[in-house]
Short mmCIF file of C-alpha atoms in Angstrom, two decimals:
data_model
loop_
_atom_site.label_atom_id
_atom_site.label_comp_id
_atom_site.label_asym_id
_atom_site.label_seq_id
_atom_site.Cartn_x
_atom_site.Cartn_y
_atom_site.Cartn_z
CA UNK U 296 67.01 -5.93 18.32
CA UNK U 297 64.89 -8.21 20.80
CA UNK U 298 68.16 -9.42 22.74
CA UNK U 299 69.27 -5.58 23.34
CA UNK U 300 65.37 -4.71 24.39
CA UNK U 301 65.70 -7.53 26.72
CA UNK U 302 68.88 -7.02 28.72
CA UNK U 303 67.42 -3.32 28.96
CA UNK U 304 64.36 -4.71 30.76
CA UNK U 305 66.76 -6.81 32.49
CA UNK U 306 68.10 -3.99 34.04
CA UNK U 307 65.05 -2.40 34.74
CA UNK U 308 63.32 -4.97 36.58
CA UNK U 309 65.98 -3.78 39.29
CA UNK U 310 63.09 -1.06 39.96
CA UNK U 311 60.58 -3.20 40.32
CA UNK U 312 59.27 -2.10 43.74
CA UNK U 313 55.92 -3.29 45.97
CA UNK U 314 53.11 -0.98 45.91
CA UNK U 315 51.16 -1.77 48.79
CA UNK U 316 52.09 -4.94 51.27
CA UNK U 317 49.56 -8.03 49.88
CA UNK U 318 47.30 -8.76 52.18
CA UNK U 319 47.83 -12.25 51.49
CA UNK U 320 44.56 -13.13 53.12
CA UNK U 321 43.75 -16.92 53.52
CA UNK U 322 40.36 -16.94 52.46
CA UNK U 323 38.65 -19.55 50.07
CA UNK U 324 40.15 -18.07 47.03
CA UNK U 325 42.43 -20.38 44.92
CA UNK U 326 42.23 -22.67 42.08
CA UNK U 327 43.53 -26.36 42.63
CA UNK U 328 45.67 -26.86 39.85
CA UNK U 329 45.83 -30.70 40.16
CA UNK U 330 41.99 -30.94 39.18
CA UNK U 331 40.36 -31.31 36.23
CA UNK U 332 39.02 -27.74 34.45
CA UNK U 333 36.22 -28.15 33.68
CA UNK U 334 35.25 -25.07 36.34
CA UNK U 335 37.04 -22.26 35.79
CA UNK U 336 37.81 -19.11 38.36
CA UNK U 337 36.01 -16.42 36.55
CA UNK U 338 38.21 -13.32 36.79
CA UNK U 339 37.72 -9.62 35.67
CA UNK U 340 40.58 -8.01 34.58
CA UNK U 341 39.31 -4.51 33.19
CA UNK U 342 41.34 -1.24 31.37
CA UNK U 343 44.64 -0.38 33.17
CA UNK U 344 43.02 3.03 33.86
CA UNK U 345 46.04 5.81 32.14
CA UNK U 346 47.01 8.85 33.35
CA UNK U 347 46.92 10.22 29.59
CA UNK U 348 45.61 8.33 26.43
CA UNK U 349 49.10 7.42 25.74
CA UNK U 350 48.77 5.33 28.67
CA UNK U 351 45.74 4.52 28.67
CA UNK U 352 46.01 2.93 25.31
CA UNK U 353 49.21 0.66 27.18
CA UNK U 354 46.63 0.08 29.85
CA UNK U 355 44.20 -1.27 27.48
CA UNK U 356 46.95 -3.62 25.92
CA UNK U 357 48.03 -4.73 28.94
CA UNK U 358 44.71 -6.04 30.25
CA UNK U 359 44.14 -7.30 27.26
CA UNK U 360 47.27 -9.86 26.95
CA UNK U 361 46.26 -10.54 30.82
CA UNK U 362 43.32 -11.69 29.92
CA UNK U 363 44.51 -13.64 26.82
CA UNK U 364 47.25 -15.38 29.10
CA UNK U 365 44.76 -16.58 32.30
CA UNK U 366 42.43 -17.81 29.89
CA UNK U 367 44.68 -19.80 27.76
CA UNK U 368 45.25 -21.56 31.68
CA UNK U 369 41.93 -23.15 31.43
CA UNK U 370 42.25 -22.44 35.54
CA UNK U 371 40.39 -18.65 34.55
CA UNK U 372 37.68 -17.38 32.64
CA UNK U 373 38.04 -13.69 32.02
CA UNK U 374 34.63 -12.12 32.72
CA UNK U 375 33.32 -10.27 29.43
CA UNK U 376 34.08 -6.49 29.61
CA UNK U 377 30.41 -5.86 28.71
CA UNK U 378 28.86 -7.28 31.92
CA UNK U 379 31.18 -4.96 33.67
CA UNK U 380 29.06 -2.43 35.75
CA UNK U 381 31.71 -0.81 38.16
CA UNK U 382 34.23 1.85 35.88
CA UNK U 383 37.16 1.42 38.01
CA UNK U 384 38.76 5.03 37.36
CA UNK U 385 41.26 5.11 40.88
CA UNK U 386 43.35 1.94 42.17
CA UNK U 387 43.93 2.99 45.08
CA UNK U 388 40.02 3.34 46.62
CA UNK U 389 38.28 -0.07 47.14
CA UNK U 390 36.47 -1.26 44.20
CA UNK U 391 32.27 -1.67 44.62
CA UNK U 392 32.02 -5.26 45.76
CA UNK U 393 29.00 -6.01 44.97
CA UNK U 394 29.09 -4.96 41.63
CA UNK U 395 31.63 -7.41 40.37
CA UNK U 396 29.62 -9.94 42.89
CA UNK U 397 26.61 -9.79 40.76
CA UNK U 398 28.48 -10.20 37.69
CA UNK U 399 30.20 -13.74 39.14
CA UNK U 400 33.62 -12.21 39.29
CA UNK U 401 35.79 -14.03 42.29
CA UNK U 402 38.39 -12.18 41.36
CA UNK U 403 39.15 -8.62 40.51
CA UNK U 404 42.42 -6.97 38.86
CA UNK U 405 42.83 -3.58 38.68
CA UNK U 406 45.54 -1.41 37.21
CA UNK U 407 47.41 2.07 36.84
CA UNK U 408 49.97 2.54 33.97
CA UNK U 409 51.71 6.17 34.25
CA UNK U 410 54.40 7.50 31.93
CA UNK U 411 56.57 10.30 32.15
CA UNK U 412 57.98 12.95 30.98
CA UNK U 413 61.50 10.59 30.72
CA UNK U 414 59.73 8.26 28.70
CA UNK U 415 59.32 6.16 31.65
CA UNK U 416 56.51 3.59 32.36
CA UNK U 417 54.77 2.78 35.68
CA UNK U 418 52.61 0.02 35.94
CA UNK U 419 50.67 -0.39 39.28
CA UNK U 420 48.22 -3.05 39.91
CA UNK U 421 45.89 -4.28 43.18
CA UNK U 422 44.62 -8.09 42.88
CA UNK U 423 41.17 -8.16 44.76
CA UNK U 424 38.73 -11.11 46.17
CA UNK U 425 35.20 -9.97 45.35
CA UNK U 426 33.41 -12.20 48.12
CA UNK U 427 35.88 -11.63 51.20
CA UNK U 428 36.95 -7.86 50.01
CA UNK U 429 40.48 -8.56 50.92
CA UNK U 430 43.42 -7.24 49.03
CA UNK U 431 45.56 -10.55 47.68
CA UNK U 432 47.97 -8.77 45.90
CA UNK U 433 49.42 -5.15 45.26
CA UNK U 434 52.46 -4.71 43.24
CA UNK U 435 54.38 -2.25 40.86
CA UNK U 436 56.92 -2.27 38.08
CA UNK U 437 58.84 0.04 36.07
CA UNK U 438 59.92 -0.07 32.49
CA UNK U 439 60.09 1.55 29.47
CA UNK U 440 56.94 1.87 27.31
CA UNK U 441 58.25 -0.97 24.81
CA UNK U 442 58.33 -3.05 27.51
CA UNK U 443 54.55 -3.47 28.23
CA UNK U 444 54.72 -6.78 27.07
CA UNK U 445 56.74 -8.38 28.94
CA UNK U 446 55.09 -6.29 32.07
CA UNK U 447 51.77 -8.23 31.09
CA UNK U 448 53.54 -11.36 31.14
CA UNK U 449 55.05 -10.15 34.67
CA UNK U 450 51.96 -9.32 36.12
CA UNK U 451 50.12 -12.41 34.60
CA UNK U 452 52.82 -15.00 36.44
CA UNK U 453 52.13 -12.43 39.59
CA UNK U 454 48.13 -13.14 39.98
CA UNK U 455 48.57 -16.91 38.63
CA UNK U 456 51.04 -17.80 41.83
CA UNK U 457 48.71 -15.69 44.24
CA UNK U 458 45.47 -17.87 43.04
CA UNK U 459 47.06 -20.92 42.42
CA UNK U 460 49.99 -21.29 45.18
CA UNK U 461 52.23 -22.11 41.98
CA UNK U 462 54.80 -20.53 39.69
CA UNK U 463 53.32 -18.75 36.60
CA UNK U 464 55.12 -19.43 33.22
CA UNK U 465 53.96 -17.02 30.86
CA UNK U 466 57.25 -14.62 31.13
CA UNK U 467 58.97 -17.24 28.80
CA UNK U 468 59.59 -17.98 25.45
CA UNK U 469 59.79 -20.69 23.22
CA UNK U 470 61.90 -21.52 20.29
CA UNK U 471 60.88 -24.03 17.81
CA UNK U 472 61.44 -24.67 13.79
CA UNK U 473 59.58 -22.61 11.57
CA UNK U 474 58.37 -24.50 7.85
CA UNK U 475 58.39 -22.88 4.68
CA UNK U 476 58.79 -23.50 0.83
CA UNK U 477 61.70 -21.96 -0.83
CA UNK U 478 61.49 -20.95 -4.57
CA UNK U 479 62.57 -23.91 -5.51
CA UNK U 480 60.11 -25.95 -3.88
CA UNK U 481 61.97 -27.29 -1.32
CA UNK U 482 60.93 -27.34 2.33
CA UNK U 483 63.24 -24.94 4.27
CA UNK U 484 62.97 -25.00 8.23
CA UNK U 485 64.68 -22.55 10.35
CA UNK U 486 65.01 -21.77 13.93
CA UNK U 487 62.42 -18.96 15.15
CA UNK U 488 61.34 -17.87 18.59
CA UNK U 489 58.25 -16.34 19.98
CA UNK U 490 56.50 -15.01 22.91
CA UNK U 491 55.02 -18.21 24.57
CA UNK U 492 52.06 -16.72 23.80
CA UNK U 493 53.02 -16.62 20.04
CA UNK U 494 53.84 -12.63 20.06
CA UNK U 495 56.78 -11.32 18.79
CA UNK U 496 58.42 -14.13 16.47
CA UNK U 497 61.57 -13.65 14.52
CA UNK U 498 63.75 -15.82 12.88
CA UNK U 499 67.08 -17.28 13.93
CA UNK U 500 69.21 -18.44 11.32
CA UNK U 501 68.86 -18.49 7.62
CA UNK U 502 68.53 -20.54 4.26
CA UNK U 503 71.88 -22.02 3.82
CA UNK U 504 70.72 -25.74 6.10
CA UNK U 505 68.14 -26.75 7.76
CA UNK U 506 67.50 -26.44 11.28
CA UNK U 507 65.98 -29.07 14.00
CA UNK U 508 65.49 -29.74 17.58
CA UNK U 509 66.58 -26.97 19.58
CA UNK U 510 66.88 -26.39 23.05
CA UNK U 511 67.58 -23.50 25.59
CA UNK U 512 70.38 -23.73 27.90
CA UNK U 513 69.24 -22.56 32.13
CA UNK U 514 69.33 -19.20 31.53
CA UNK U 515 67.72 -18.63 28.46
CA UNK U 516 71.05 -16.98 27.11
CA UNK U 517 71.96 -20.19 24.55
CA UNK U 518 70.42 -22.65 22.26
CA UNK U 519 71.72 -25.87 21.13
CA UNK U 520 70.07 -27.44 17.97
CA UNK U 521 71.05 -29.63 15.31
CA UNK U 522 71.80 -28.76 11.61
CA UNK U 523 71.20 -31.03 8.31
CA UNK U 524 73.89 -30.06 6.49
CA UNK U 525 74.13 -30.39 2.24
CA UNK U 526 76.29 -33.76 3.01
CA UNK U 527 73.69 -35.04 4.77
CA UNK U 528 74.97 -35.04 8.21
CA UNK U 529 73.40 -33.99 11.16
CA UNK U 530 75.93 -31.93 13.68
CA UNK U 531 75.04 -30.40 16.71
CA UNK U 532 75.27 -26.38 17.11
CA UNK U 533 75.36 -24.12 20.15
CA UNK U 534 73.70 -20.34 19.11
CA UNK U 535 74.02 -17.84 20.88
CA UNK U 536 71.16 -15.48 21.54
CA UNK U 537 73.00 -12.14 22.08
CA UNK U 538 75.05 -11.97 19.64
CA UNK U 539 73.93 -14.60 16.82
CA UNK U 540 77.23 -16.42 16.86
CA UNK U 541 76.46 -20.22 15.57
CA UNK U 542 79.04 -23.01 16.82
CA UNK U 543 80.04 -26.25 15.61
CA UNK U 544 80.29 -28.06 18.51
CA UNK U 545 82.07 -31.55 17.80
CA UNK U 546 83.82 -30.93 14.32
CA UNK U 547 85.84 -28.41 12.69
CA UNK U 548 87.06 -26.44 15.66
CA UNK U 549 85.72 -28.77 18.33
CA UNK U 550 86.60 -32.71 19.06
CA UNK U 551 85.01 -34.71 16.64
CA UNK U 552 83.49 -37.67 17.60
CA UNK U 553 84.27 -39.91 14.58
CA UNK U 554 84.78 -39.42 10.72
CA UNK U 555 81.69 -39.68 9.32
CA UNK U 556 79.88 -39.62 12.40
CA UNK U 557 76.58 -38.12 13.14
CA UNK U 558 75.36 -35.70 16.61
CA UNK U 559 72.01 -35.70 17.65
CA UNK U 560 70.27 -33.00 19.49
CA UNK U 561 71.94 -31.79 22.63
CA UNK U 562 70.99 -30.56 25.61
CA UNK U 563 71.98 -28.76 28.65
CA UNK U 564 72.71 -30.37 32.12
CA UNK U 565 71.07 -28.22 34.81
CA UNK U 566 73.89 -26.69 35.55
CA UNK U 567 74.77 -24.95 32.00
CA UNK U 568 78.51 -26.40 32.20
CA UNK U 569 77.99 -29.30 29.84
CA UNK U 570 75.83 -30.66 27.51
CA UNK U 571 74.51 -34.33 27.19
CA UNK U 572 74.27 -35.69 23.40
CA UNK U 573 73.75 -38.82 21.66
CA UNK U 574 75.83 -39.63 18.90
CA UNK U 575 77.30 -42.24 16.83
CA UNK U 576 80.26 -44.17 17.03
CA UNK U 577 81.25 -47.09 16.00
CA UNK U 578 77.87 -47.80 14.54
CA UNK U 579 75.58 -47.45 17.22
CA UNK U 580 74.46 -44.10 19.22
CA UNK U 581 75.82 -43.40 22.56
CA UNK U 582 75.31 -40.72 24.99
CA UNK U 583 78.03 -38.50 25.65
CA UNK U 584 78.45 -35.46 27.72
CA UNK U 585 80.45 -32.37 26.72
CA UNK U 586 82.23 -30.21 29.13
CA UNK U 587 81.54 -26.65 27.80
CA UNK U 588 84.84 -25.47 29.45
CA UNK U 589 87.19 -27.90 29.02
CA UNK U 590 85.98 -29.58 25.42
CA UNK U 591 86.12 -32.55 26.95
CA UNK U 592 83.85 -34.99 25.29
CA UNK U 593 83.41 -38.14 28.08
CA UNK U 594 81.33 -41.41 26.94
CA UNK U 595 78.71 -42.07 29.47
CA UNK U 596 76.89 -45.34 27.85
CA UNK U 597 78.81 -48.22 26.04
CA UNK U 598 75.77 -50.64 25.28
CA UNK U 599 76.05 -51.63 21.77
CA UNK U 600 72.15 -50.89 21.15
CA UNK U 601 71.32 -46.91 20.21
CA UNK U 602 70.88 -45.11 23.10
CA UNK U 603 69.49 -41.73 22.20
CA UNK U 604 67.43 -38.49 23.37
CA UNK U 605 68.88 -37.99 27.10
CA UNK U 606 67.11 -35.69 29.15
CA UNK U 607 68.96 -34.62 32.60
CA UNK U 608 67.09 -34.34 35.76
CA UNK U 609 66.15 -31.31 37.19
CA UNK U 610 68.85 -31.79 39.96
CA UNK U 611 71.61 -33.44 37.20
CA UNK U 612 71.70 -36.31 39.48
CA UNK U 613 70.10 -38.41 36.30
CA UNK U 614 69.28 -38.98 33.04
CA UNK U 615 66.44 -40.69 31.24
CA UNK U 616 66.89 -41.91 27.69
CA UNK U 617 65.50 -43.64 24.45
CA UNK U 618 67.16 -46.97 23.94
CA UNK U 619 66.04 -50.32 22.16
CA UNK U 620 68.76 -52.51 24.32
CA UNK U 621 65.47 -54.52 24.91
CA UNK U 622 64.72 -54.80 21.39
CA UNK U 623 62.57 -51.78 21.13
CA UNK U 624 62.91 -48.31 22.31
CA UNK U 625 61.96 -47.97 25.54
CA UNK U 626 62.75 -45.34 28.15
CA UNK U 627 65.27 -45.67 30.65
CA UNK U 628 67.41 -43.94 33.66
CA UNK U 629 70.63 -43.92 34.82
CA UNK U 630 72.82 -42.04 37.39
CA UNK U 631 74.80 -38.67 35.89
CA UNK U 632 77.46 -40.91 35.30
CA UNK U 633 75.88 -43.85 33.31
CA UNK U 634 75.72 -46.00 36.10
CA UNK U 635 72.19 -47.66 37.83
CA UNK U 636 70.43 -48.17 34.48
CA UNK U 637 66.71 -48.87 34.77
CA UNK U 638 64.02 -49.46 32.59
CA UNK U 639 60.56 -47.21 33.48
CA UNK U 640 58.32 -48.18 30.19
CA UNK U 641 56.91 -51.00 29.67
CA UNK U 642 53.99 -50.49 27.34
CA UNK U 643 53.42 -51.50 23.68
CA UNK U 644 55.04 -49.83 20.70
CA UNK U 645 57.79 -47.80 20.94
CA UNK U 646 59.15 -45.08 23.12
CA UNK U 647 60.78 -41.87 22.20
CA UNK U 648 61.73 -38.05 22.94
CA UNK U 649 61.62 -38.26 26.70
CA UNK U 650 61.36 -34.94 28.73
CA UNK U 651 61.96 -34.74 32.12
CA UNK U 652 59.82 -32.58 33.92
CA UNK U 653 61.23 -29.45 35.55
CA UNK U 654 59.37 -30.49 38.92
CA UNK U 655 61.80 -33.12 38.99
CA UNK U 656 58.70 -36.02 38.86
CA UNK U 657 57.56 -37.04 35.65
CA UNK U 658 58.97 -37.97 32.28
CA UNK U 659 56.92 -36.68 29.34
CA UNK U 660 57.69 -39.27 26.35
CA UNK U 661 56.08 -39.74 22.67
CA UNK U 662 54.72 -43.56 21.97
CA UNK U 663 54.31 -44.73 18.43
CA UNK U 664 51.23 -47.59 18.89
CA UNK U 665 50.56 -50.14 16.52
CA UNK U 666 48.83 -49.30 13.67
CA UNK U 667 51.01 -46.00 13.09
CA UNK U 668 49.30 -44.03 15.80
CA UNK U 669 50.87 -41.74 18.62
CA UNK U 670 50.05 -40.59 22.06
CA UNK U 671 51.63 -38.31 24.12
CA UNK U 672 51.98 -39.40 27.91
CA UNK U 673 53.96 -39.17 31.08
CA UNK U 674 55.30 -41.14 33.52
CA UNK U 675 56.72 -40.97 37.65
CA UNK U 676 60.41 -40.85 36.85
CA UNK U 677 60.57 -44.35 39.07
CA UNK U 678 58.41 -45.78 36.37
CA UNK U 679 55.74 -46.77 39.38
CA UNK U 680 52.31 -45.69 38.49
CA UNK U 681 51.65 -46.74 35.33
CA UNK U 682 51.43 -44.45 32.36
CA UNK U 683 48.85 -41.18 31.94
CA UNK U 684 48.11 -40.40 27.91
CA UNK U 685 47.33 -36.72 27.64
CA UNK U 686 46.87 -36.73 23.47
CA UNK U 687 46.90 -38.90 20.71
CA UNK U 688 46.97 -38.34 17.07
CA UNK U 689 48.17 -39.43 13.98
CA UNK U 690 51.78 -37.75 14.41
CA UNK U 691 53.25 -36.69 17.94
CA UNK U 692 56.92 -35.82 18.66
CA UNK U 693 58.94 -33.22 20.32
CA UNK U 694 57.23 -32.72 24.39
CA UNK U 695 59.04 -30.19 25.97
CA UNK U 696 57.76 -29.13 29.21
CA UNK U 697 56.72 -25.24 30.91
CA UNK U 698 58.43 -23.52 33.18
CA UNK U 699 55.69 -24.24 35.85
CA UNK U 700 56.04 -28.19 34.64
CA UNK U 701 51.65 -28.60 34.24
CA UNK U 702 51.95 -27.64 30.81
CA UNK U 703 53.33 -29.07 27.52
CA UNK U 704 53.97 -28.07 24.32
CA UNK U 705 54.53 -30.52 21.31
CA UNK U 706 55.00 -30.81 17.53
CA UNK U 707 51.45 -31.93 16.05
CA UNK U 708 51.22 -33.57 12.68
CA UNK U 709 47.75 -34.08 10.52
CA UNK U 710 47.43 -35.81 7.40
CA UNK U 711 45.78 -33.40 4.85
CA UNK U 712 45.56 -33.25 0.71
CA UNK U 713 49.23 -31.73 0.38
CA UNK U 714 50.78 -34.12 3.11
CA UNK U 715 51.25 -34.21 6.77
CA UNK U 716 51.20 -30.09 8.00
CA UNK U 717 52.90 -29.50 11.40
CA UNK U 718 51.99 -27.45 13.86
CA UNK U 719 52.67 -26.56 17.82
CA UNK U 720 49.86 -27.09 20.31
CA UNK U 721 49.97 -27.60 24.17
CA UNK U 722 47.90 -29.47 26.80
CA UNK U 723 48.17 -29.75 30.64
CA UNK U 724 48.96 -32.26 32.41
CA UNK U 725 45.29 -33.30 33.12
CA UNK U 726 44.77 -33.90 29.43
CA UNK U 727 42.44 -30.86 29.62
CA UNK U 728 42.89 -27.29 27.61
CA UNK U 729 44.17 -28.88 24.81
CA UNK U 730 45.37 -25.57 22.26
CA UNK U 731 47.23 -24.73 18.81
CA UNK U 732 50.03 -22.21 19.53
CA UNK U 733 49.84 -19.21 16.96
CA UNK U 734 52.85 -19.46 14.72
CA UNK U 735 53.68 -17.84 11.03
CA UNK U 736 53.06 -20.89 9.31
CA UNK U 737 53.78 -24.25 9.66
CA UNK U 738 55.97 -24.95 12.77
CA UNK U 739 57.34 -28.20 14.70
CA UNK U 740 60.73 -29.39 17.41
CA UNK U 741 58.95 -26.21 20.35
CA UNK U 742 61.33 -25.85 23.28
CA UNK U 743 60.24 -23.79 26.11
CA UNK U 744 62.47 -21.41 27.74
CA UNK U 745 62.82 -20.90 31.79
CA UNK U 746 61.32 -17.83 32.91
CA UNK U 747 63.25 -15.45 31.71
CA UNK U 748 65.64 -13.07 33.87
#
């Protein structure tokens, strides 16, 4: 089972130990990740060299899923194997400079993967910069041999921070809704999850309803989500990820929030204690947060306009939300506890899905434009600065932001002969490197994980 593989590796990270001090030399070597792309650091990343063809095979899989990851970045461009003229065969003596010089590689990543009689895995690796010969980075980690996925991912997040001075993201996940056609015709949609690199998916939960809008809780241990039921409600859920227990968070067992009423898609406050939701009552949405401890449900807005889609701060000090109190939705903030509300959009058309970023400075949002259009954009969490459009297309909805915060993912919708077909894609947040996530299928409502523990 995935969960059980990764509380193993969880343990086994505990091993991870440092190879050789980095260098950490200050030369010219780093990509500025608040430019535009349009340059890219090329990078060679050949073979991890094995110690036996079982390993050697790992090695080759490794570097390969290295390579796959820094160039999805649009910050690398992995240097083609073929041009290569050095055969690295030993980490641990320098590489030929000039060799990888000639070829245009800046940077150099070499590799070791050893495994053991105990079925143990080793993976050593030595980051290099071609023009100053320095050592940037030497590290190690220890696994078992189904891990060597995740170790790519580890290693990947590793060589990103050293060239870039910022987190990696690529040792996450992301959950999302996965579309399908049941034998009856009708559209089914259930929660799946998949390497953010699209590796590994599995599904969640099963036939019986219809699944939407999930999100992780801070560690990457919980989901929330909502669920169309065969009454036509919509109630919120909490999963849980270990053990595939599903919750019904504000009826049956839980306070309800009115007959008849209707939760929207939760999500966690930073801290993982409580959960913000809109739902209805009374005839109009409110926000509402839930105390995961107590079952306390408390309501934080009163305004008799739908306020909807809250989105804590990074801190939990505040909240942006949808609301059309100004006639049409718009996005606003407010303190933690519903006080200090101020409007930040002020465009045309209408405002939804608002993401704040895990940097703690923007607000990703979806804006349906006259004329049926939408663009994806984002916005200083103040509201100063004006707007920044990073897509638009004829459906956009669902942002949800990296790890890192410079990329997001979203649900993409194109009109075609058999209807509008969904699909995940991401962009960063210079409107560059614009990409279709692999998924089984037709897929929508992504949420990215942290980086996971």
């Amino acid at each position: 089972m995935i969960i059980a593989r990764l509380a193993r590796f969880a343990a086994l990270l505990a091993a991870l130990a440092l190879l050789a001090a980095p260098a950490f030399a200050q030369g010219p070597l780093r990509v500025d990740v608040t430019d535009g792309h349009l340059d890219p650091m090329p990078v060679a990343v050949p073979d991890f060299i094995g110690t036996d063809g079982r390993a050697a095979d790992a090695g080759a899989q490794i570097a390969r899923v290295i390579n796959n990851n820094l160039g999805n970045t649009g910050l690398f461009t992995p240097v083609d194997s073929d041009a290569f003229i050095e055969t690295i065969e030993n980490i641990d003596l320098r590489p030929r400079f000039g060799d990888w010089r000639v070829i245009n590689a800046q940077a150099l990543l070499t590799g070791r993967v050893t495994i053991d009689g105990e079925d143990r895995m080793q993976i050593a690796f030595r980051l290099w910069d071609t023009a100053t010969e320095q050592q940037l980075l030497g590290l190690q980690f220890a696994t078992t041999p189904d891990n060597w996925r995740r170790i790519a991912h580890k290693v990947s997040d590793a060589v990103y921070e050293r060239l870039t001075g910022e987190q990696g993201y690529f040792d996450s996940r992301i959950v999302y809704v996965a579309e399908s056609v049941g034998s009856d015709g009708q559209t089914l949609r259930r929660l799946a999850v998949m390497d953010q690199d699209g590796a590994n998916p599995s599904l969640l939960t099963d036939r019986s309803f219809m699944a939407l809008l999930p999100n992780y809780s801070p560690g990457a241990q919980q989901i929330t989500f909502v669920a169309q039921r065969e009454d036509g409600r919509n109630m919120s859920y909490l999963y849980d990820l270990a053990t595939g227990r599903r919750e019904s968070l504000f009826d049956g067992g839980g306070p309800s929030i009115s007959s008849g009423g209707q939760s929207l898609a939760p999500r966690f406050a930073p801290d993982g204690r409580s959960l913000l939701v809109a739902a209805e009552r009374h005839g109009s949405h409110h926000i509402f947060r839930y105390d995961l401890r107590s079952r306390i449900l408390r309501q934080i807005t009163s305004h008799p306009a739908d306020d909807v889609s809250p989105s804590p701060a990074p801190d939990g000090t505040q909240i942006v939300f949808s609301s059309n109190r100004s006639g049409r939705s718009q996005l606003y903030v407010m303190d933690a506890d519903g006080a200090d509300v101020r409007r930040i959009t002020f465009g045309e058309g209408q405002y939804y899905a608002p993401a704040w970023s895990p940097r703690g400075d923007l607000v990703a949002f979806v804006r349906q434009q006259s004329g049926g259009r939408f663009a994806l954009g984002v916005v200083r969490a103040d509201g100063s600065g004006g707007e920044r459009i990073l897509y638009e297309g004829y459906f956009v909805d669902s942002p949800t932001w990296a790890p890192n915060g410079r990329i997001l993912a979203f649900t993409r919708g194109d009109f075609g002969r058999e209807g509008t077909q969904y699909s995940i894609w991401s962009v960063d947040l210079a409107g560059f490197n614009l990409r279709r996530l692999p998924t089984q299928g037709a897929a929508s409502d992504p949420a990215w994980s942290p980086l996971i523990e």
